[in-house]
Coordinates of N, CA and C and ligand atoms in Angstrom, one line a residue:
X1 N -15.2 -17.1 24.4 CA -14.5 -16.8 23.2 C -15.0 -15.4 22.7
X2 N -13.9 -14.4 22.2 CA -14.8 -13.5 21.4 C -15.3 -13.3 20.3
X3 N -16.2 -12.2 20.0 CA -16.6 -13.0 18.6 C -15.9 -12.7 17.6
X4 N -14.7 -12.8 17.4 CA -13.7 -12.4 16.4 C -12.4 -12.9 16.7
X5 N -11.7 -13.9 15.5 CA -10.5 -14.0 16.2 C -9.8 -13.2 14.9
X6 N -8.6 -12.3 15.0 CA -7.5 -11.3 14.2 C -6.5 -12.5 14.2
X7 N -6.2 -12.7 13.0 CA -5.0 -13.1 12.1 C -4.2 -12.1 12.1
X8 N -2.7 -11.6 12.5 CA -2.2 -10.4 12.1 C -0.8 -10.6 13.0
X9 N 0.1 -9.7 12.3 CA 1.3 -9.2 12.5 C 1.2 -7.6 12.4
X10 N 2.1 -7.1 13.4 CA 2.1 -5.8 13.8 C 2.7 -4.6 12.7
X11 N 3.8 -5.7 12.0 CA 3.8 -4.8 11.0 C 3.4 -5.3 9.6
X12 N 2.3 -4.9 9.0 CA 1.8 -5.3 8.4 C 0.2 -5.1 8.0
X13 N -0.5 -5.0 7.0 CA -1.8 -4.7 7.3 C -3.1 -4.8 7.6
X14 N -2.3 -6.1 8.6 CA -3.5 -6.3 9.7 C -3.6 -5.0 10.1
X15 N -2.6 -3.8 10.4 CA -3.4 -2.5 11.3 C -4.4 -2.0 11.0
X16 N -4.7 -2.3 9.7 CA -5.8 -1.6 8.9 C -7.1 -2.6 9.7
X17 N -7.2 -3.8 9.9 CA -8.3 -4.7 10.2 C -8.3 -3.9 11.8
X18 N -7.4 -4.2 12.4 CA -7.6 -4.0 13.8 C -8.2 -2.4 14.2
X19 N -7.6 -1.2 13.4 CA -8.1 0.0 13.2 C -10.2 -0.7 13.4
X20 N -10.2 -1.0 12.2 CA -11.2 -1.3 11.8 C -12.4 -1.9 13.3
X21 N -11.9 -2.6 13.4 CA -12.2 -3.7 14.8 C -12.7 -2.8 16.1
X22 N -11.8 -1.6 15.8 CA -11.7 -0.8 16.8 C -12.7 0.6 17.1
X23 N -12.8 1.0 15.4 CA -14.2 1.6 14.9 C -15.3 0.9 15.2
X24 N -15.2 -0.7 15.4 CA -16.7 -0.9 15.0 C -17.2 -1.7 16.6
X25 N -16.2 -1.2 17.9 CA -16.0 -1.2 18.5 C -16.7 -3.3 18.9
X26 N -15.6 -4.1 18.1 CA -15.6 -4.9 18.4 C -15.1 -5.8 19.2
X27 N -15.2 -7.1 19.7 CA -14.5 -8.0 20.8 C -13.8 -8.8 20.1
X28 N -12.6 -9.2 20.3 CA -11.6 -9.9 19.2 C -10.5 -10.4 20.4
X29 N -10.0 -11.6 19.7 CA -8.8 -11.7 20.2 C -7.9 -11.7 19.0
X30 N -6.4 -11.9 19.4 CA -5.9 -11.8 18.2 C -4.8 -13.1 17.9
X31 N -4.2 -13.3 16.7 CA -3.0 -14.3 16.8 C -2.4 -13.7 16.3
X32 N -1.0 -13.8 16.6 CA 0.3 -13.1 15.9 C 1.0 -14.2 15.0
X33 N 1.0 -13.7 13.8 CA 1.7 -14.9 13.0 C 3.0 -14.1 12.6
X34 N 4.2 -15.0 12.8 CA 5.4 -14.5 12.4 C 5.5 -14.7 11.0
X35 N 6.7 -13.9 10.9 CA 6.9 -13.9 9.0 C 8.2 -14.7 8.6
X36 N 8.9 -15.2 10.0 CA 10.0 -16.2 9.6 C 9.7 -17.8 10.3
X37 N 8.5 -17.6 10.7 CA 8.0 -19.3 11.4 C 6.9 -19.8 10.8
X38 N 6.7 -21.3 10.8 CA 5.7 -21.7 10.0 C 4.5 -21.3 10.2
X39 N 3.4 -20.8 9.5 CA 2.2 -20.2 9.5 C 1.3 -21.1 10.8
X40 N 0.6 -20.6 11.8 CA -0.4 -21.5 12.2 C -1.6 -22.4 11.5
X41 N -1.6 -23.6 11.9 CA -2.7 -24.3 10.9 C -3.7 -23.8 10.6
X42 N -4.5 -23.5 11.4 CA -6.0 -22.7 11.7 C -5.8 -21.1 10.4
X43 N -4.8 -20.8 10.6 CA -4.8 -19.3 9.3 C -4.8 -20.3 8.0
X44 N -3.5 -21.1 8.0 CA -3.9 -21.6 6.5 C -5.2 -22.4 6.4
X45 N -5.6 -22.8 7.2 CA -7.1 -23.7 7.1 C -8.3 -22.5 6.6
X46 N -8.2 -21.1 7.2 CA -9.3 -20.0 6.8 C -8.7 -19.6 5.4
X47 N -7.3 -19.8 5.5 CA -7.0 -18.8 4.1 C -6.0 -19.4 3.2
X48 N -5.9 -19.6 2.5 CA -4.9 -21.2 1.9 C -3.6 -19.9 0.9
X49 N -4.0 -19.0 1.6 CA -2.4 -18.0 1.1 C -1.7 -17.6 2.5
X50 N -2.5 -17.3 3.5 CA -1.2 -17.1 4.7 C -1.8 -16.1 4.3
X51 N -1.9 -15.4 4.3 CA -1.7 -13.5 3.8 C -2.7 -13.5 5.7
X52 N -2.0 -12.1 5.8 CA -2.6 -11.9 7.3 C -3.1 -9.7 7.3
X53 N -4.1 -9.4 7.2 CA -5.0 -10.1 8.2 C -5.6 -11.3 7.2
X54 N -6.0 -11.9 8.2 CA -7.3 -13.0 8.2 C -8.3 -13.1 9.3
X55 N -9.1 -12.7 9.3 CA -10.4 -12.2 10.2 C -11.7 -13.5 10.3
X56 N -11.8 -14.5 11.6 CA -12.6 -15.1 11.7 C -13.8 -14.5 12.5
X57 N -15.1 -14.1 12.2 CA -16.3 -14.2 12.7 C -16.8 -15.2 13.7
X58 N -16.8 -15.4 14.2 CA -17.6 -16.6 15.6 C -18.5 -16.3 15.6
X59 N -20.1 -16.5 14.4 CA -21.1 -15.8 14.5 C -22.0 -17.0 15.0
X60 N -23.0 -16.5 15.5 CA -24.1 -17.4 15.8 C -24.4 -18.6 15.0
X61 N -24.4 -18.5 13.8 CA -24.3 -19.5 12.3 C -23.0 -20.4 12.9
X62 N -21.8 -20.0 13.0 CA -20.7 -20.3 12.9 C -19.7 -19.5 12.6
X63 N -18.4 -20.0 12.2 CA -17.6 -19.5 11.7 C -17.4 -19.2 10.0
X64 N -17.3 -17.5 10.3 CA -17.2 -17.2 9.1 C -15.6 -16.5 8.3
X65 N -15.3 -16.9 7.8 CA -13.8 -16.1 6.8 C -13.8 -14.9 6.1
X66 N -13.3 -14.1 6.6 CA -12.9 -12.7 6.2 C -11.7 -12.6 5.5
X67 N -11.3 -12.2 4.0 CA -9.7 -11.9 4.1 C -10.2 -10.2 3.4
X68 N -8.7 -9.9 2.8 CA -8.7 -8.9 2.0 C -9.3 -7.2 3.2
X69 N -8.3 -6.6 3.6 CA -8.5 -5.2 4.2 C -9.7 -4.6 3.8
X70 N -10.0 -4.7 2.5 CA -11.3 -3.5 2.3 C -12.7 -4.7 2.8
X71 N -12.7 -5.6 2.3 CA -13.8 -6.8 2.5 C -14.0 -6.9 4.1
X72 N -12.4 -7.1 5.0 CA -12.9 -7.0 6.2 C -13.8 -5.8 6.9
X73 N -13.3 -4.3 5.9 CA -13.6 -3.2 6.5 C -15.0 -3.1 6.3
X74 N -15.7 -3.6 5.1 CA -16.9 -3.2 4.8 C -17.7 -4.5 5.3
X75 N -17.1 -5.9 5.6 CA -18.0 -6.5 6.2 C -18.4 -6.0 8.1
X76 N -17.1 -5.7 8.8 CA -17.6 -5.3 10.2 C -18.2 -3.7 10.2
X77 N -18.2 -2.9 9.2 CA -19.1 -1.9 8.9 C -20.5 -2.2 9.5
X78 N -21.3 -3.6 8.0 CA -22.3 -3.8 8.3 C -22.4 -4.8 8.9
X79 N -21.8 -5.8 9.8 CA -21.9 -6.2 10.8 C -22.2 -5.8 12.4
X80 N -20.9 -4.8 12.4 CA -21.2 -4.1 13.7 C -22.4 -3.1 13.1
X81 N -23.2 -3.0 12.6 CA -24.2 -1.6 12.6 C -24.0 -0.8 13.7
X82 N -24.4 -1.4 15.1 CA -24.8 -0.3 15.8 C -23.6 1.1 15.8
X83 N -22.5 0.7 15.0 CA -21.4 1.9 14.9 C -21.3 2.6 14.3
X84 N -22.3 2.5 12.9 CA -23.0 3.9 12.3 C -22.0 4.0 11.4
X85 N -21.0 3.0 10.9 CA -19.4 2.9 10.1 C -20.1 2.9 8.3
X86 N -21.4 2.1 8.3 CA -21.7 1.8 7.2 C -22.4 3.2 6.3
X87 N -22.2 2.6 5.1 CA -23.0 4.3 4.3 C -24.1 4.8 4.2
X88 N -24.9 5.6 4.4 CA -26.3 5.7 4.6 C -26.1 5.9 2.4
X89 N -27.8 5.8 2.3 CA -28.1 5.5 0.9 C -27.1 6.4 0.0
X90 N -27.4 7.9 0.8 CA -26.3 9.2 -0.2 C -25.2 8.7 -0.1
X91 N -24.3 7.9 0.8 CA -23.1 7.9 1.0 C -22.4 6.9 0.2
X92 N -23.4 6.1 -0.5 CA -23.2 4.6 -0.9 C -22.0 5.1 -2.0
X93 N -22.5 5.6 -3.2 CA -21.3 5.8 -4.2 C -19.8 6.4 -3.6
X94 N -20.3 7.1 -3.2 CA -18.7 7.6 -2.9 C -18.1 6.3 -2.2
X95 N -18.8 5.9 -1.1 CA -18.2 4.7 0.1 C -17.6 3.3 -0.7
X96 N -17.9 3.1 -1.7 CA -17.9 2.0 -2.4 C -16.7 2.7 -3.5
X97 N -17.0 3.4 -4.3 CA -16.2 4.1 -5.5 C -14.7 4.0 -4.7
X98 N -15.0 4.9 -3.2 CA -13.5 5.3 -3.5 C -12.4 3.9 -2.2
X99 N -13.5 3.1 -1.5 CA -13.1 1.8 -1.3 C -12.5 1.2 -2.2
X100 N -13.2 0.6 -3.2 CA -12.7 -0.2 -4.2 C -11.3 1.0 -5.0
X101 N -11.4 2.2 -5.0 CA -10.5 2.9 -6.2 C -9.1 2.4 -5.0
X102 N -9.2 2.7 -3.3 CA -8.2 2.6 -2.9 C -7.4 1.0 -2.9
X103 N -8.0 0.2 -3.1 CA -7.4 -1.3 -3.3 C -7.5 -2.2 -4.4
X104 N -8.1 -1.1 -5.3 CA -7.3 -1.3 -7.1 C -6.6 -0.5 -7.0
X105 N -6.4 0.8 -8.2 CA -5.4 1.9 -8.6 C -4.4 2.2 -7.6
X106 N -5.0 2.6 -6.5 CA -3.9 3.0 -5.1 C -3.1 2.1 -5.0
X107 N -3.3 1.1 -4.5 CA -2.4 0.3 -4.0 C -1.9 -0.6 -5.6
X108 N -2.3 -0.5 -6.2 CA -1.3 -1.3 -7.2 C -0.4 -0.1 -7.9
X109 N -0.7 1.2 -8.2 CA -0.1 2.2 -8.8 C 1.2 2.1 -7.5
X110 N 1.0 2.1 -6.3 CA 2.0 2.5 -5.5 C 3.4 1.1 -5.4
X111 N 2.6 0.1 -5.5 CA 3.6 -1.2 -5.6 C 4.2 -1.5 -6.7
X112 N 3.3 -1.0 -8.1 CA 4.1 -0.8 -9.1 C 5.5 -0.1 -9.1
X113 N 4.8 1.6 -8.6 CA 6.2 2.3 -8.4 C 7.2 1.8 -7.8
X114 N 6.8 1.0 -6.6 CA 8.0 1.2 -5.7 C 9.1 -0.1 -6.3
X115 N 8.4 -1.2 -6.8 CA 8.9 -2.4 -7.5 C 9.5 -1.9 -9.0
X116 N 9.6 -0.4 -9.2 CA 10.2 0.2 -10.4 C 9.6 -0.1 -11.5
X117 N 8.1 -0.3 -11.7 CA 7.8 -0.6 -12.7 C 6.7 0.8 -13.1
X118 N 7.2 1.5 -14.7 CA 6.4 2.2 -15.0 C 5.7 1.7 -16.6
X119 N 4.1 1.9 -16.2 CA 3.4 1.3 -18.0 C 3.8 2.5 -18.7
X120 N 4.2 1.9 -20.1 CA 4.4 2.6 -21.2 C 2.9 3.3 -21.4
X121 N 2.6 4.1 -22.7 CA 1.6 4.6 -22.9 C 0.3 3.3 -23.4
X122 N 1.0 1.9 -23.9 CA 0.1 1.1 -24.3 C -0.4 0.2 -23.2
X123 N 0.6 0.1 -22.3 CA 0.4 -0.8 -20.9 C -0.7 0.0 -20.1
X124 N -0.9 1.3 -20.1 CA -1.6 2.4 -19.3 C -3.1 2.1 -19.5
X125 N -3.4 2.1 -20.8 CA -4.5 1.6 -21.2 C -5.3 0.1 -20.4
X126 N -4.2 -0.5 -20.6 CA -4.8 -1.7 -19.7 C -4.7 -2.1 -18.6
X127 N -3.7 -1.4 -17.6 CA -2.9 -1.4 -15.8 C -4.5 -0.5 -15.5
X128 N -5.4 -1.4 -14.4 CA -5.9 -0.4 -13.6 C -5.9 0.9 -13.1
X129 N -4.5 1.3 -13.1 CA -4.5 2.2 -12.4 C -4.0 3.4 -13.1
X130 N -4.1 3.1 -14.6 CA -3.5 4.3 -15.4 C -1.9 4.2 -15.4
X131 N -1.6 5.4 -14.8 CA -0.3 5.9 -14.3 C -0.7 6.0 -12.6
X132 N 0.7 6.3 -12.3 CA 0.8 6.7 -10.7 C 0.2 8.0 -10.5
X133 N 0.9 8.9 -11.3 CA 0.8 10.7 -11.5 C -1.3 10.5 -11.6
X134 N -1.8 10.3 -12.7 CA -3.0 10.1 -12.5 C -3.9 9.7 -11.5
X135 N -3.5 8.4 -11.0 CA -4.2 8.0 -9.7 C -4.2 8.7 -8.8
X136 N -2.6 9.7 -8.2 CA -2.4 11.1 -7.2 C -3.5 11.8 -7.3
X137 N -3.7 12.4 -8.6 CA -4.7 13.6 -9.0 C -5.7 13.5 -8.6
X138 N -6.3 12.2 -8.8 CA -7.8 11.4 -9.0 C -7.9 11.6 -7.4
X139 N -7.1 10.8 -6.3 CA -7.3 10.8 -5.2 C -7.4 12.0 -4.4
X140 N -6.5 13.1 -4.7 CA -6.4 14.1 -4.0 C -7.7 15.0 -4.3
X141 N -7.9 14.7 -5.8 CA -9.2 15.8 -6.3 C -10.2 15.4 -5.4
X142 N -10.2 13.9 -5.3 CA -12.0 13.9 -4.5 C -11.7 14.4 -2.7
X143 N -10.4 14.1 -2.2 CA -10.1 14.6 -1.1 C -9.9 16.2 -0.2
X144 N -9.7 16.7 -1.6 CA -9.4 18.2 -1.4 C -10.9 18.6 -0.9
X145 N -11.1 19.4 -0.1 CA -12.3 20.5 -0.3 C -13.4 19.8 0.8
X146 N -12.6 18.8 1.1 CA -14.2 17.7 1.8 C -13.5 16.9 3.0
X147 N -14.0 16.6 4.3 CA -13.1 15.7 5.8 C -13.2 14.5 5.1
X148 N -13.8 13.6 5.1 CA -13.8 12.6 4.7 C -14.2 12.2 3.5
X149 N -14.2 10.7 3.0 CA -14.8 10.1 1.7 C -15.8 10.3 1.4
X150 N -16.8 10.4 2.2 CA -18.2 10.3 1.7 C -18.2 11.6 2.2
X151 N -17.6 12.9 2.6 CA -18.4 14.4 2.8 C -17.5 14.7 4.1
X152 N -18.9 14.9 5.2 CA -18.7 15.8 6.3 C -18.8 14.5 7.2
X153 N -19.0 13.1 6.9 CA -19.0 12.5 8.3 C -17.9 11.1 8.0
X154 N -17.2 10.7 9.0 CA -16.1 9.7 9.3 C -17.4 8.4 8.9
X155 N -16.7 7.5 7.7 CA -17.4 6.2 7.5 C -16.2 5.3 7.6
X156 N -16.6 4.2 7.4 CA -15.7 2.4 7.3 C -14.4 2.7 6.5
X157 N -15.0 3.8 5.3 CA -13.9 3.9 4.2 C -12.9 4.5 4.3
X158 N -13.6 5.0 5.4 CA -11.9 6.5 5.9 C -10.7 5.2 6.2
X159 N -11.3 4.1 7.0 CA -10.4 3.3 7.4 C -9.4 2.8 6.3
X160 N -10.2 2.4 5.5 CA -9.4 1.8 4.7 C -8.7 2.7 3.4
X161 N -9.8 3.7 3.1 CA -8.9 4.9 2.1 C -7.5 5.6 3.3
X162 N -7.9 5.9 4.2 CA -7.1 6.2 5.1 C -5.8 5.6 5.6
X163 N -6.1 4.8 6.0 CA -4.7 3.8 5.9 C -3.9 3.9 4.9
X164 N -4.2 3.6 4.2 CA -3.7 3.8 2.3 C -2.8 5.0 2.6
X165 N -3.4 6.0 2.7 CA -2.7 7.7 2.7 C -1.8 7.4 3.9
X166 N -2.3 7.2 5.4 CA -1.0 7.1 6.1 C -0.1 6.3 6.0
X167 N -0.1 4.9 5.7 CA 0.7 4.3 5.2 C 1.7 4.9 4.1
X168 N 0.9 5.5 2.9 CA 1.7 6.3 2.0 C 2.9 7.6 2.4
X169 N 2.2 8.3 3.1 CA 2.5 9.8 4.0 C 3.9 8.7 4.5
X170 N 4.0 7.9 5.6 CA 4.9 7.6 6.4 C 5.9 6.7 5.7
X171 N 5.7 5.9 4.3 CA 6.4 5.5 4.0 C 7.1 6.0 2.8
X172 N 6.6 7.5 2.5 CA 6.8 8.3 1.2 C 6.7 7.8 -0.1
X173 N 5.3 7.0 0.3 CA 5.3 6.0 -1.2 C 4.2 7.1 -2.1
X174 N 3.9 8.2 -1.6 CA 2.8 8.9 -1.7 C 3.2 10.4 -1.1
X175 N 3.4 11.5 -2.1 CA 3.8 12.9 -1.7 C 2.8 13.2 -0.5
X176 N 4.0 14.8 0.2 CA 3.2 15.1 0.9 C 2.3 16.4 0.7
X177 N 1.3 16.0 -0.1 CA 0.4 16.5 -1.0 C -0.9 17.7 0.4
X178 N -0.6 19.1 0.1 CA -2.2 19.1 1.7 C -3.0 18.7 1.7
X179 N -4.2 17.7 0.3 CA -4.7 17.3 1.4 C -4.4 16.4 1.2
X180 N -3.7 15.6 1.4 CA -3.6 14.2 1.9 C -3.0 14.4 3.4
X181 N -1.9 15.3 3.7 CA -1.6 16.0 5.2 C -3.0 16.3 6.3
X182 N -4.1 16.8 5.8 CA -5.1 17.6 6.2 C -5.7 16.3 6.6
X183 N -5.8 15.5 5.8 CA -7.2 14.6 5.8 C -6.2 13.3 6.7
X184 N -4.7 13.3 6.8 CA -4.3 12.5 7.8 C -4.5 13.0 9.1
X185 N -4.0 14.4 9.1 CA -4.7 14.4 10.5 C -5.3 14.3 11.1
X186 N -6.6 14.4 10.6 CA -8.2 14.2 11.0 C -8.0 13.0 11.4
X187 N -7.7 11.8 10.7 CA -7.7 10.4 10.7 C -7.0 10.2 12.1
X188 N -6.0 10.8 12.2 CA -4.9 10.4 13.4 C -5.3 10.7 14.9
X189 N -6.8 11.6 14.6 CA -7.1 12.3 16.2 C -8.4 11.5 16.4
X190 N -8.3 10.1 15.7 CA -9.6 9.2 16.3 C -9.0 8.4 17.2
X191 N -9.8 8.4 18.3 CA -9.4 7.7 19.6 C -8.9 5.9 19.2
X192 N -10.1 5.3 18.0 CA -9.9 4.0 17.8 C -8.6 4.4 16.6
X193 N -8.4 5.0 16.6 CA -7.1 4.8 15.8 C -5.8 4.9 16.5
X194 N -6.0 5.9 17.2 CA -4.8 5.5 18.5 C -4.6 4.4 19.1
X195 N -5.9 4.3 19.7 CA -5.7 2.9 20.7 C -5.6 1.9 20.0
X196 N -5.5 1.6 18.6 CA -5.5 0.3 17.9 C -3.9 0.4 17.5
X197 N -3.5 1.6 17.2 CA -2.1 1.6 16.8 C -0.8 1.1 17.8
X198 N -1.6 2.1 19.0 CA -0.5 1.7 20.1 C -0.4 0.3 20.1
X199 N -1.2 -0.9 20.2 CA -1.2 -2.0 20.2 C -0.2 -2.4 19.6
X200 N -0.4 -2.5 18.1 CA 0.6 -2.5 17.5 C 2.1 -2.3 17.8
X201 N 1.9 -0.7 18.0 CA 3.4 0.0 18.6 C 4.0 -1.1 19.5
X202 N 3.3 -1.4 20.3 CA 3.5 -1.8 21.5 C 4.7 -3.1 21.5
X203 N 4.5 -3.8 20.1 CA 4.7 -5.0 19.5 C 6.1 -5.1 18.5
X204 N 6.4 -3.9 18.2 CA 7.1 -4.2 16.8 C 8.2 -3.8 18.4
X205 N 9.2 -4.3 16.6 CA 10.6 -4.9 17.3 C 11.4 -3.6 17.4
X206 N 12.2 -3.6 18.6 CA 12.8 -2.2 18.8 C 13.9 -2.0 18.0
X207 N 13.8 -0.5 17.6 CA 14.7 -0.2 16.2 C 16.2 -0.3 16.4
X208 N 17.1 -0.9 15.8 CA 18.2 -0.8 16.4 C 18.9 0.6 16.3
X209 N 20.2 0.6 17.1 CA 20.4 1.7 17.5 C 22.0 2.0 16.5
X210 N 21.5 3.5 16.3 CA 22.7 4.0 15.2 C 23.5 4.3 16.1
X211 N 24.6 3.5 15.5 CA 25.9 3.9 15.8 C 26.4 5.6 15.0
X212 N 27.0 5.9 16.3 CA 28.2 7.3 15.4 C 29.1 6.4 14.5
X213 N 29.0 7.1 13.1 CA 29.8 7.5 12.0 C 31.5 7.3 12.6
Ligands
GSH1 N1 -4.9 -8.2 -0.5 C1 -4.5 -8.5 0.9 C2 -3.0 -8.4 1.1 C3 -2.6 -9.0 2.3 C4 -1.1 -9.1 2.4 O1 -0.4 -9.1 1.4 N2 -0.6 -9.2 3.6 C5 0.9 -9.3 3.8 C6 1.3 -8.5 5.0 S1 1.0 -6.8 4.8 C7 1.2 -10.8 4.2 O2 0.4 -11.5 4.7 N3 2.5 -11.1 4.0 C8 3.0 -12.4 4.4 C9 3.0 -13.5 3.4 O3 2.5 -13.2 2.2 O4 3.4 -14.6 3.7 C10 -5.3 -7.5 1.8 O5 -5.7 -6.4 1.4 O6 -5.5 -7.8 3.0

């Protein structure tokens, strides 16, 4: 057995886990859970929502439960150590700040928008994430001027801040702001990001084909 089994569907944000898997150059197998067939037992047994990824450990202890993209990314960070993914002491605020900023404000400011919902000026005060236009700023300001999250070296959080942005860039839930352009690219010329995507690729359903008008 490997020591990891992946909960996940190809499209969906398992990519983010498997990305991850792939940084931290781990052994996994995976399950594919469809989104129109009944969930496999064993996922709802780890995770009593279905939500996928769901990331099982096969650790020497036993089996351990992973959900949630940023929790999977920061737990095989320091898991796998020997992959140097986790934050050294300087790197810690940034690696954590802008982890957590990307799976509060980011991703709720972006599902707000896209589900048409804008907070008034009183709801702003209390919605995590401000406004949308604010969280841009916020993100882009710490991104501008610097390769990655924590500075000058690729950590766990690129994974998961990262995703965020490509996911955004490709789904134009998120302008195409430079740096967020700049800092995808970087992201896109990691070997474990390739080879975990293609995976993926490899899997989704072929697009149907446009007919002429
Ligand atoms: N907070 C979770 C969200 C997971 C999530 O919503 N996954 C979606 C796919 S991207 C899912 O499992 N959808 C199927 C369902 O809810 O049944 C995370 O960050 O991992």
């Amino acid at each position: 057995m490997a020591d990891y089994t992946l909960f996940t569907n190809p499209m969906s944000r398992g990519q983010i886990a498997r990305w991850a898997l792939h940084e931290a150059g781990a052994d996994y197998d995976q399950v594919i859970v469809s989104y129109t067939e009944p969930k496999p037992e064993a996922l709802l047994k780890a995770n009593p929502m279905g939500k996928i990824p769901t990331l099982i450990h096969h650790s020497p202890d036993g089996d351990r439960t992973i959900t949630e993209c940023a929790a999977i990314c920061a737990y095989l960070a320091e898991t796998e150590s020997a992959a140097g993914l986790a934050p050294t002491v300087a790197e810690r605020a940034d690696y954590y700040r802008w982890m957590f900023f990307a799976a509060g404000p980011v991703e709720q400011a972006i599902t707000a928008r896209s589900f048409g919902f804008e907070p008034n000026e009183r709801q702003q005060r209390s919605a995590g994430f401000g406004t949308y236009d604010l969280m841009l700023e916020t993100l882009t300001g710490h991104l501008a001027g610097r390769d990655f999250v924590c500075g000058e070296r690729f950590t766990m959080a690129d994974v998961y801040v990262g995703s965020h942005v490509l996911f955004g860039l490709a789904f134009k839930t998120l302008p195409a702001h430079p740096a967020l352009l700049a800092y995808a690219e970087r992201l896109k010329a990691r070997p474990a990001y390739r080879a975990a995507l293609a995976i993926d690729m490899a899997m989704m359903p072929p697009r149907p084909e446009k007919t002429p008008a």
